[in-house]
mmCIF file of C-alpha atoms in Angstrom:
data_model
loop_
_atom_site.group_PDB
_atom_site.id
_atom_site.type_symbol
_atom_site.label_atom_id
_atom_site.label_comp_id
_atom_site.label_asym_id
_atom_site.label_seq_id
_atom_site.Cartn_x
_atom_site.Cartn_y
_atom_site.Cartn_z
ATOM 1 C CA UNK A 322 0.000 -0.004 -0.001
ATOM 2 C CA UNK A 323 1.455 3.443 -0.893
ATOM 3 C CA UNK A 324 2.590 5.541 2.040
ATOM 4 C CA UNK A 325 1.676 9.165 1.491
ATOM 5 C CA UNK A 326 3.705 11.946 3.068
ATOM 6 C CA UNK A 327 2.261 13.623 6.116
ATOM 7 C CA UNK A 328 2.149 17.348 5.430
ATOM 8 C CA UNK A 329 2.676 19.885 8.146
ATOM 9 C CA UNK A 330 -0.375 21.749 9.445
ATOM 10 C CA UNK A 331 -0.395 24.995 11.381
ATOM 11 C CA UNK A 332 -1.399 23.245 14.593
ATOM 12 C CA UNK A 333 0.934 20.231 14.645
ATOM 13 C CA UNK A 334 4.416 21.755 14.501
ATOM 14 C CA UNK A 335 5.545 19.867 17.583
ATOM 15 C CA UNK A 336 4.775 16.458 16.099
ATOM 16 C CA UNK A 337 6.305 16.626 12.634
ATOM 17 C CA UNK A 338 9.561 14.866 13.531
ATOM 18 C CA UNK A 339 7.704 12.121 15.422
ATOM 19 C CA UNK A 340 5.401 11.631 12.450
ATOM 20 C CA UNK A 341 8.398 11.436 10.116
ATOM 21 C CA UNK A 342 10.101 8.849 12.344
ATOM 22 C CA UNK A 343 6.956 6.722 12.498
ATOM 23 C CA UNK A 344 6.680 6.921 8.737
ATOM 24 C CA UNK A 345 10.366 6.037 8.452
ATOM 25 C CA UNK A 346 9.835 2.771 10.339
ATOM 26 C CA UNK A 347 6.861 1.873 8.160
ATOM 27 C CA UNK A 348 8.682 2.643 4.900
ATOM 28 C CA UNK A 349 11.771 0.656 5.924
ATOM 29 C CA UNK A 350 9.575 -2.387 6.356
ATOM 30 C CA UNK A 351 8.311 -2.043 2.782
ATOM 31 C CA UNK A 352 11.523 -0.880 1.105
ATOM 32 C CA UNK A 353 12.499 -4.218 -0.370
ATOM 33 C CA UNK A 354 9.318 -4.472 -2.430
ATOM 34 C CA UNK A 355 9.144 -0.830 -3.515
ATOM 35 C CA UNK A 356 9.764 -0.068 -7.180
ATOM 36 C CA UNK A 357 11.306 3.164 -8.367
ATOM 37 C CA UNK A 358 8.079 4.835 -9.469
ATOM 38 C CA UNK A 359 6.352 4.056 -6.181
ATOM 39 C CA UNK A 360 9.489 5.370 -4.458
ATOM 40 C CA UNK A 361 9.217 8.657 -6.369
ATOM 41 C CA UNK A 362 5.527 9.007 -5.582
ATOM 42 C CA UNK A 363 6.009 8.103 -1.921
ATOM 43 C CA UNK A 364 9.395 9.436 -0.836
ATOM 44 C CA UNK A 365 10.576 12.152 -3.238
ATOM 45 C CA UNK A 366 8.336 14.988 -2.092
ATOM 46 C CA UNK A 367 9.990 17.623 -4.294
ATOM 47 C CA UNK A 368 9.268 15.603 -7.459
ATOM 48 C CA UNK A 369 5.713 16.833 -7.092
ATOM 49 C CA UNK A 370 4.220 15.860 -10.442
ATOM 50 C CA UNK A 371 3.293 12.437 -11.731
ATOM 51 C CA UNK A 372 6.240 11.038 -13.746
ATOM 52 C CA UNK A 373 5.593 11.179 -17.481
ATOM 53 C CA UNK A 374 5.308 7.912 -19.381
ATOM 54 C CA UNK A 375 8.735 8.471 -20.983
ATOM 55 C CA UNK A 376 10.321 8.952 -17.560
ATOM 56 C CA UNK A 377 8.554 5.874 -16.199
ATOM 57 C CA UNK A 378 9.746 3.746 -19.105
ATOM 58 C CA UNK A 379 13.318 4.946 -18.764
ATOM 59 C CA UNK A 380 13.466 4.272 -15.023
ATOM 60 C CA UNK A 381 11.445 1.065 -14.911
ATOM 61 C CA UNK A 382 13.417 -0.615 -17.679
ATOM 62 C CA UNK A 383 16.669 0.187 -15.878
ATOM 63 C CA UNK A 384 15.341 -1.704 -12.844
ATOM 64 C CA UNK A 385 13.591 -4.483 -14.751
ATOM 65 C CA UNK A 386 10.155 -3.588 -13.425
ATOM 66 C CA UNK A 387 6.917 -4.658 -15.041
ATOM 67 C CA UNK A 388 5.535 -2.168 -17.553
ATOM 68 C CA UNK A 389 1.874 -1.231 -17.883
ATOM 69 C CA UNK A 390 0.185 -1.175 -21.306
ATOM 70 C CA UNK A 391 1.015 2.473 -22.007
ATOM 71 C CA UNK A 392 4.655 2.013 -21.018
ATOM 72 C CA UNK A 393 4.996 -1.193 -23.017
ATOM 73 C CA UNK A 394 3.587 0.529 -26.097
ATOM 74 C CA UNK A 395 6.214 3.267 -25.821
ATOM 75 C CA UNK A 396 9.172 0.929 -25.296
ATOM 76 C CA UNK A 397 7.984 -1.188 -28.227
ATOM 77 C CA UNK A 398 7.845 1.993 -30.328
ATOM 78 C CA UNK A 399 11.371 2.956 -29.294
ATOM 79 C CA UNK A 400 12.670 -0.535 -30.100
ATOM 80 C CA UNK A 401 10.936 -0.577 -33.494
ATOM 81 C CA UNK A 402 12.496 2.796 -34.335
ATOM 82 C CA UNK A 403 15.996 1.695 -33.174
ATOM 83 C CA UNK A 404 15.921 4.176 -30.321
ATOM 84 C CA UNK A 405 16.408 1.507 -27.662
ATOM 85 C CA UNK A 406 17.878 -2.015 -27.576
ATOM 86 C CA UNK A 407 15.594 -3.188 -24.721
ATOM 87 C CA UNK A 408 14.524 -6.805 -24.520
ATOM 88 C CA UNK A 409 12.274 -8.237 -21.841
ATOM 89 C CA UNK A 410 14.581 -9.332 -18.980
ATOM 90 C CA UNK A 411 12.843 -12.719 -18.727
ATOM 91 C CA UNK A 412 13.552 -13.404 -22.399
ATOM 92 C CA UNK A 413 17.183 -12.360 -21.990
ATOM 93 C CA UNK A 414 17.525 -14.596 -18.923
ATOM 94 C CA UNK A 415 16.031 -17.544 -20.846
ATOM 95 C CA UNK A 416 18.586 -17.106 -23.651
ATOM 96 C CA UNK A 417 21.445 -16.843 -21.159
ATOM 97 C CA UNK A 418 20.344 -19.994 -19.332
ATOM 98 C CA UNK A 419 19.922 -21.917 -22.580
ATOM 99 C CA UNK A 420 23.584 -21.282 -23.390
ATOM 100 C CA UNK A 421 24.661 -22.093 -19.831
ATOM 101 C CA UNK A 422 22.711 -25.365 -19.947
ATOM 102 C CA UNK A 423 24.394 -26.362 -23.212
ATOM 103 C CA UNK A 424 27.752 -25.708 -21.558
ATOM 104 C CA UNK A 425 26.611 -27.629 -18.441
ATOM 105 C CA UNK A 426 27.146 -24.576 -16.255
ATOM 106 C CA UNK A 427 24.973 -23.397 -13.332
ATOM 107 C CA UNK A 428 21.943 -21.402 -14.419
ATOM 108 C CA UNK A 429 21.354 -17.801 -13.446
ATOM 109 C CA UNK A 430 18.372 -17.046 -11.229
ATOM 110 C CA UNK A 431 18.063 -13.372 -12.108
ATOM 111 C CA UNK A 432 19.045 -10.901 -14.792
ATOM 112 C CA UNK A 433 19.628 -7.174 -14.340
ATOM 113 C CA UNK A 434 20.534 -4.462 -16.785
ATOM 114 C CA UNK A 435 23.716 -3.086 -15.195
ATOM 115 C CA UNK A 436 25.373 -1.017 -17.926
ATOM 116 C CA UNK A 437 23.014 1.705 -19.116
ATOM 117 C CA UNK A 438 23.753 4.270 -21.795
ATOM 118 C CA UNK A 439 21.310 7.150 -22.279
ATOM 119 C CA UNK A 440 22.022 9.439 -25.237
ATOM 120 C CA UNK A 441 19.308 12.069 -25.509
ATOM 121 C CA UNK A 442 19.009 15.653 -26.720
ATOM 122 C CA UNK A 443 19.639 18.834 -24.791
ATOM 123 C CA UNK A 444 16.922 20.136 -22.432
ATOM 124 C CA UNK A 445 15.442 16.666 -22.029
ATOM 125 C CA UNK A 446 15.505 16.634 -18.203
ATOM 126 C CA UNK A 447 17.899 13.699 -18.257
ATOM 127 C CA UNK A 448 19.952 14.868 -15.262
ATOM 128 C CA UNK A 449 16.921 15.532 -13.054
ATOM 129 C CA UNK A 450 15.380 12.208 -14.098
ATOM 130 C CA UNK A 451 18.471 10.006 -13.736
ATOM 131 C CA UNK A 452 19.376 11.663 -10.416
ATOM 132 C CA UNK A 453 16.388 9.758 -9.068
ATOM 133 C CA UNK A 454 18.330 6.499 -9.557
ATOM 134 C CA UNK A 455 21.023 7.726 -7.144
ATOM 135 C CA UNK A 456 18.459 8.620 -4.485
ATOM 136 C CA UNK A 457 16.682 5.280 -5.014
ATOM 137 C CA UNK A 458 19.944 3.345 -4.614
ATOM 138 C CA UNK A 459 20.728 5.325 -1.454
ATOM 139 C CA UNK A 460 17.264 4.581 -0.089
ATOM 140 C CA UNK A 461 17.516 0.842 -0.785
ATOM 141 C CA UNK A 462 20.999 0.604 0.700
ATOM 142 C CA UNK A 463 20.195 2.383 3.958
ATOM 143 C CA UNK A 464 17.033 0.298 4.396
ATOM 144 C CA UNK A 465 19.021 -2.905 3.848
ATOM 145 C CA UNK A 466 20.085 -4.644 7.053
ATOM 146 C CA UNK A 467 23.722 -4.702 5.918
ATOM 147 C CA UNK A 468 24.462 -4.713 2.228
ATOM 148 C CA UNK A 469 28.207 -4.953 2.895
ATOM 149 C CA UNK A 470 27.714 -8.332 4.596
ATOM 150 C CA UNK A 471 25.731 -9.615 1.614
ATOM 151 C CA UNK A 472 28.602 -8.603 -0.668
ATOM 152 C CA UNK A 473 31.171 -10.335 1.543
ATOM 153 C CA UNK A 474 32.706 -7.051 2.690
ATOM 154 C CA UNK A 475 33.501 -5.877 6.229
ATOM 155 C CA UNK A 476 30.607 -3.973 7.795
ATOM 156 C CA UNK A 477 32.862 -0.935 8.045
ATOM 157 C CA UNK A 478 33.492 -0.811 4.277
ATOM 158 C CA UNK A 479 31.980 2.344 2.753
ATOM 159 C CA UNK A 480 29.841 1.897 -0.335
ATOM 160 C CA UNK A 481 29.529 4.760 -2.773
ATOM 161 C CA UNK A 482 26.958 6.162 -5.133
ATOM 162 C CA UNK A 483 29.086 8.302 -7.384
ATOM 163 C CA UNK A 484 27.923 11.168 -9.599
ATOM 164 C CA UNK A 485 30.620 12.292 -12.021
ATOM 165 C CA UNK A 486 30.571 15.361 -14.281
ATOM 166 C CA UNK A 487 33.177 17.047 -16.467
ATOM 167 C CA UNK A 488 34.152 19.712 -13.907
ATOM 168 C CA UNK A 489 33.706 20.157 -10.180
ATOM 169 C CA UNK A 490 31.336 23.081 -10.714
ATOM 170 C CA UNK A 491 29.189 21.140 -13.154
ATOM 171 C CA UNK A 492 29.144 18.166 -10.782
ATOM 172 C CA UNK A 493 27.726 20.276 -7.961
ATOM 173 C CA UNK A 494 25.383 22.341 -10.134
ATOM 174 C CA UNK A 495 23.703 19.610 -12.167
ATOM 175 C CA UNK A 496 23.073 16.018 -11.174
ATOM 176 C CA UNK A 497 24.298 16.296 -7.568
ATOM 177 C CA UNK A 498 22.166 19.414 -7.175
ATOM 178 C CA UNK A 499 19.082 17.341 -7.984
ATOM 179 C CA UNK A 500 20.191 14.468 -5.753
ATOM 180 C CA UNK A 501 20.651 16.800 -2.793
ATOM 181 C CA UNK A 502 17.352 18.551 -3.469
ATOM 182 C CA UNK A 503 15.416 15.294 -3.602
ATOM 183 C CA UNK A 504 16.931 14.150 -0.288
ATOM 184 C CA UNK A 505 16.852 17.365 1.731
ATOM 185 C CA UNK A 506 13.255 18.166 0.721
ATOM 186 C CA UNK A 507 11.950 14.665 1.476
ATOM 187 C CA UNK A 508 9.965 14.105 4.671
ATOM 188 C CA UNK A 509 11.437 10.607 4.889
ATOM 189 C CA UNK A 510 15.061 11.729 4.645
ATOM 190 C CA UNK A 511 14.532 14.869 6.749
ATOM 191 C CA UNK A 512 13.901 12.690 9.793
ATOM 192 C CA UNK A 513 17.286 11.032 9.280
ATOM 193 C CA UNK A 514 19.034 14.350 8.674
ATOM 194 C CA UNK A 515 17.552 15.925 11.794
ATOM 195 C CA UNK A 516 18.507 12.905 13.914
ATOM 196 C CA UNK A 517 22.095 13.088 12.651
ATOM 197 C CA UNK A 518 21.959 9.710 10.921
ATOM 198 C CA UNK A 519 22.480 11.378 7.535
ATOM 199 C CA UNK A 520 25.158 14.035 7.173
ATOM 200 C CA UNK A 521 25.095 16.610 4.374
ATOM 201 C CA UNK A 522 28.476 17.989 3.347
ATOM 202 C CA UNK A 523 29.647 19.848 0.263
ATOM 203 C CA UNK A 524 29.558 17.324 -2.525
ATOM 204 C CA UNK A 525 28.728 14.434 -0.208
ATOM 205 C CA UNK A 526 25.744 12.863 1.567
ATOM 206 C CA UNK A 527 26.428 10.054 4.035
ATOM 207 C CA UNK A 528 24.387 7.671 6.120
ATOM 208 C CA UNK A 529 26.943 7.235 8.877
ATOM 209 C CA UNK A 530 25.814 3.981 10.496
ATOM 210 C CA UNK A 531 25.257 2.153 7.212
ATOM 211 C CA UNK A 532 28.396 3.490 5.522
ATOM 212 C CA UNK A 533 26.514 4.533 2.368
ATOM 213 C CA UNK A 534 27.852 7.678 0.698
ATOM 214 C CA UNK A 535 26.650 9.700 -2.270
ATOM 215 C CA UNK A 536 29.693 11.519 -3.624
ATOM 216 C CA UNK A 537 30.004 14.165 -6.303
ATOM 217 C CA UNK A 538 33.114 14.306 -8.430
ATOM 218 C CA UNK A 539 34.557 15.329 -11.745
ATOM 219 C CA UNK A 540 36.406 13.721 -14.620
ATOM 220 C CA UNK A 541 39.827 14.918 -13.483
ATOM 221 C CA UNK A 542 39.538 13.567 -9.920
ATOM 222 C CA UNK A 543 41.501 10.460 -8.947
ATOM 223 C CA UNK A 544 39.934 9.820 -5.533
ATOM 224 C CA UNK A 545 37.166 7.567 -6.911
ATOM 225 C CA UNK A 546 39.606 4.903 -8.079
ATOM 226 C CA UNK A 547 39.622 1.900 -5.753
ATOM 227 C CA UNK A 548 36.271 2.630 -4.130
ATOM 228 C CA UNK A 549 33.400 0.166 -4.181
ATOM 229 C CA UNK A 550 30.311 1.696 -5.755
ATOM 230 C CA UNK A 551 26.717 0.566 -5.985
ATOM 231 C CA UNK A 552 26.084 3.067 -8.760
ATOM 232 C CA UNK A 553 28.187 5.343 -10.930
ATOM 233 C CA UNK A 554 26.402 8.099 -12.835
ATOM 234 C CA UNK A 555 28.301 9.892 -15.595
ATOM 235 C CA UNK A 556 26.596 13.193 -16.435
ATOM 236 C CA UNK A 557 27.253 14.575 -19.943
ATOM 237 C CA UNK A 558 29.969 11.978 -20.570
ATOM 238 C CA UNK A 559 30.585 13.183 -24.125
ATOM 239 C CA UNK A 560 31.752 16.534 -22.708
ATOM 240 C CA UNK A 561 34.553 15.084 -20.545
ATOM 241 C CA UNK A 562 37.971 16.531 -21.343
ATOM 242 C CA UNK A 563 41.380 16.125 -19.750
ATOM 243 C CA UNK A 564 43.060 18.850 -17.715
ATOM 244 C CA UNK A 565 45.464 19.768 -20.512
ATOM 245 C CA UNK A 566 42.883 21.021 -22.959
ATOM 246 C CA UNK A 567 39.985 20.008 -25.182
ATOM 247 C CA UNK A 568 41.059 16.389 -25.688
ATOM 248 C CA UNK A 569 38.314 13.976 -24.643
ATOM 249 C CA UNK A 570 39.098 11.708 -21.698
ATOM 250 C CA UNK A 571 35.616 10.189 -21.598
ATOM 251 C CA UNK A 572 36.747 6.649 -22.393
ATOM 252 C CA UNK A 573 39.545 6.756 -19.837
ATOM 253 C CA UNK A 574 37.310 8.095 -17.040
ATOM 254 C CA UNK A 575 34.465 5.718 -17.895
ATOM 255 C CA UNK A 576 36.789 2.721 -17.795
ATOM 256 C CA UNK A 577 38.658 3.838 -14.669
ATOM 257 C CA UNK A 578 35.685 4.762 -12.482
ATOM 258 C CA UNK A 579 33.054 2.476 -14.015
ATOM 259 C CA UNK A 580 34.866 -0.641 -12.812
ATOM 260 C CA UNK A 581 34.240 0.421 -9.194
ATOM 261 C CA UNK A 582 30.845 -1.340 -9.347
ATOM 262 C CA UNK A 583 32.326 -4.784 -10.003
ATOM 263 C CA UNK A 584 32.635 -5.682 -6.296
ATOM 264 C CA UNK A 585 28.933 -4.859 -5.860
ATOM 265 C CA UNK A 586 28.110 -7.731 -8.216
ATOM 266 C CA UNK A 587 24.371 -7.835 -9.069
ATOM 267 C CA UNK A 588 23.784 -4.609 -7.113
ATOM 268 C CA UNK A 589 26.189 -2.561 -9.238
ATOM 269 C CA UNK A 590 25.093 -0.281 -12.063
ATOM 270 C CA UNK A 591 26.862 2.167 -14.347
ATOM 271 C CA UNK A 592 24.720 4.794 -16.061
ATOM 272 C CA UNK A 593 26.203 7.106 -18.690
ATOM 273 C CA UNK A 594 24.034 9.971 -19.896
ATOM 274 C CA UNK A 595 24.830 12.679 -22.365
ATOM 275 C CA UNK A 596 23.598 14.726 -25.257
ATOM 276 C CA UNK A 597 25.497 14.454 -28.511
ATOM 277 C CA UNK A 598 28.674 16.498 -28.699
ATOM 278 C CA UNK A 599 29.921 15.508 -32.130
ATOM 279 C CA UNK A 600 29.765 12.572 -34.496
ATOM 280 C CA UNK A 601 31.959 9.728 -33.299
ATOM 281 C CA UNK A 602 32.260 10.919 -29.689
ATOM 282 C CA UNK A 603 32.535 8.348 -26.900
ATOM 283 C CA UNK A 604 28.802 8.244 -26.203
ATOM 284 C CA UNK A 605 28.186 7.255 -29.812
ATOM 285 C CA UNK A 606 30.887 4.620 -29.404
ATOM 286 C CA UNK A 607 29.109 3.206 -26.353
ATOM 287 C CA UNK A 608 25.779 3.165 -28.204
ATOM 288 C CA UNK A 609 27.301 1.203 -31.083
ATOM 289 C CA UNK A 610 29.398 -1.253 -29.090
ATOM 290 C CA UNK A 611 26.688 -2.087 -26.527
ATOM 291 C CA UNK A 612 23.697 -2.257 -28.864
ATOM 292 C CA UNK A 613 23.695 -6.064 -29.185
ATOM 293 C CA UNK A 614 25.069 -6.867 -25.738
ATOM 294 C CA UNK A 615 21.810 -7.245 -23.810
ATOM 295 C CA UNK A 616 22.969 -10.594 -22.425
ATOM 296 C CA UNK A 617 25.963 -8.758 -20.946
ATOM 297 C CA UNK A 618 23.565 -6.399 -19.154
ATOM 298 C CA UNK A 619 23.781 -3.504 -21.612
ATOM 299 C CA UNK A 620 20.715 -1.280 -22.038
ATOM 300 C CA UNK A 621 20.973 1.534 -24.580
ATOM 301 C CA UNK A 622 18.702 4.512 -25.243
ATOM 302 C CA UNK A 623 19.569 6.512 -28.350
ATOM 303 C CA UNK A 624 17.027 9.319 -28.225
ATOM 304 C CA UNK A 625 19.155 12.181 -29.507
ATOM 305 C CA UNK A 626 16.853 12.852 -32.476
ATOM 306 C CA UNK A 627 13.664 12.372 -30.473
ATOM 307 C CA UNK A 628 13.126 15.905 -29.227
ATOM 308 C CA UNK A 629 10.335 16.993 -31.542
ATOM 309 C CA UNK A 630 8.128 14.011 -30.774
ATOM 310 C CA UNK A 631 5.419 13.764 -28.158
ATOM 311 C CA UNK A 632 7.111 11.733 -25.453
ATOM 312 C CA UNK A 633 10.373 13.655 -25.490
ATOM 313 C CA UNK A 634 8.467 16.919 -25.246
ATOM 314 C CA UNK A 635 7.107 15.421 -22.036
ATOM 315 C CA UNK A 636 10.651 14.881 -20.780
ATOM 316 C CA UNK A 637 11.653 18.402 -21.724
ATOM 317 C CA UNK A 638 8.725 19.996 -19.923
ATOM 318 C CA UNK A 639 9.615 18.681 -16.464
#
């Protein structure tokens, strides 16, 4: 059952934190079964409009959630027009297990898309939409009893959700800006911030007891190497350049930081989003090389020429 936020009234100012804590306990009990759209509707108070169908399709396919008829019609349209390489996860899993059975290897129980590439035009609300994945991963991790233990790591091992942009300023002003807004304006998260369980620092949000950290960074930083990440988000990957000038370092940064999700196994995801910079840039390379790699967990959206059509105008308007 959806849990709707309790709004503050003029006469109940003394009970808001208690209400938030009670709601927190209820939500934590349901967190494991909550999909990303229900999470947005329930937890992300500042995302105060119903997600458009194009946003729902983008987010639900990343997490392998069941699509309704309207969403399925749109993803089928995108696939037919070569704007997405999506295949139903159950069909992909069946193909994988058929090959494993022929090789007399253990079958897989579950399939996740874990390498997501989203190429879409400017002013398409991609940063504000994909920032929701970082907040969702943070939510799931802090509601988990101990995700480090499940991954075979010491309880004290920090796990990161990393948002990377071309420059430090862009990192703080774009995708991390949305992440911080969604968390600090959420009734659910406010209770944890006010109790000191979540700390907000410049470029970083941490749940101290659980060791889950959202960190903002840029393409020239080296501190992300060697960390274990549940999610890495690359914002405007095609725009990444090295510190010596206009030369693109997108491939280097993607390879260097993207591998930080490997220790997280089935929990790890890498999402690269960008508009087109020029023909043959690294985002176009990713689109081409991953297009037929669904069985390797690659999900590709190539919506860069989609801006004039109905569903992308929906994305742009949010």
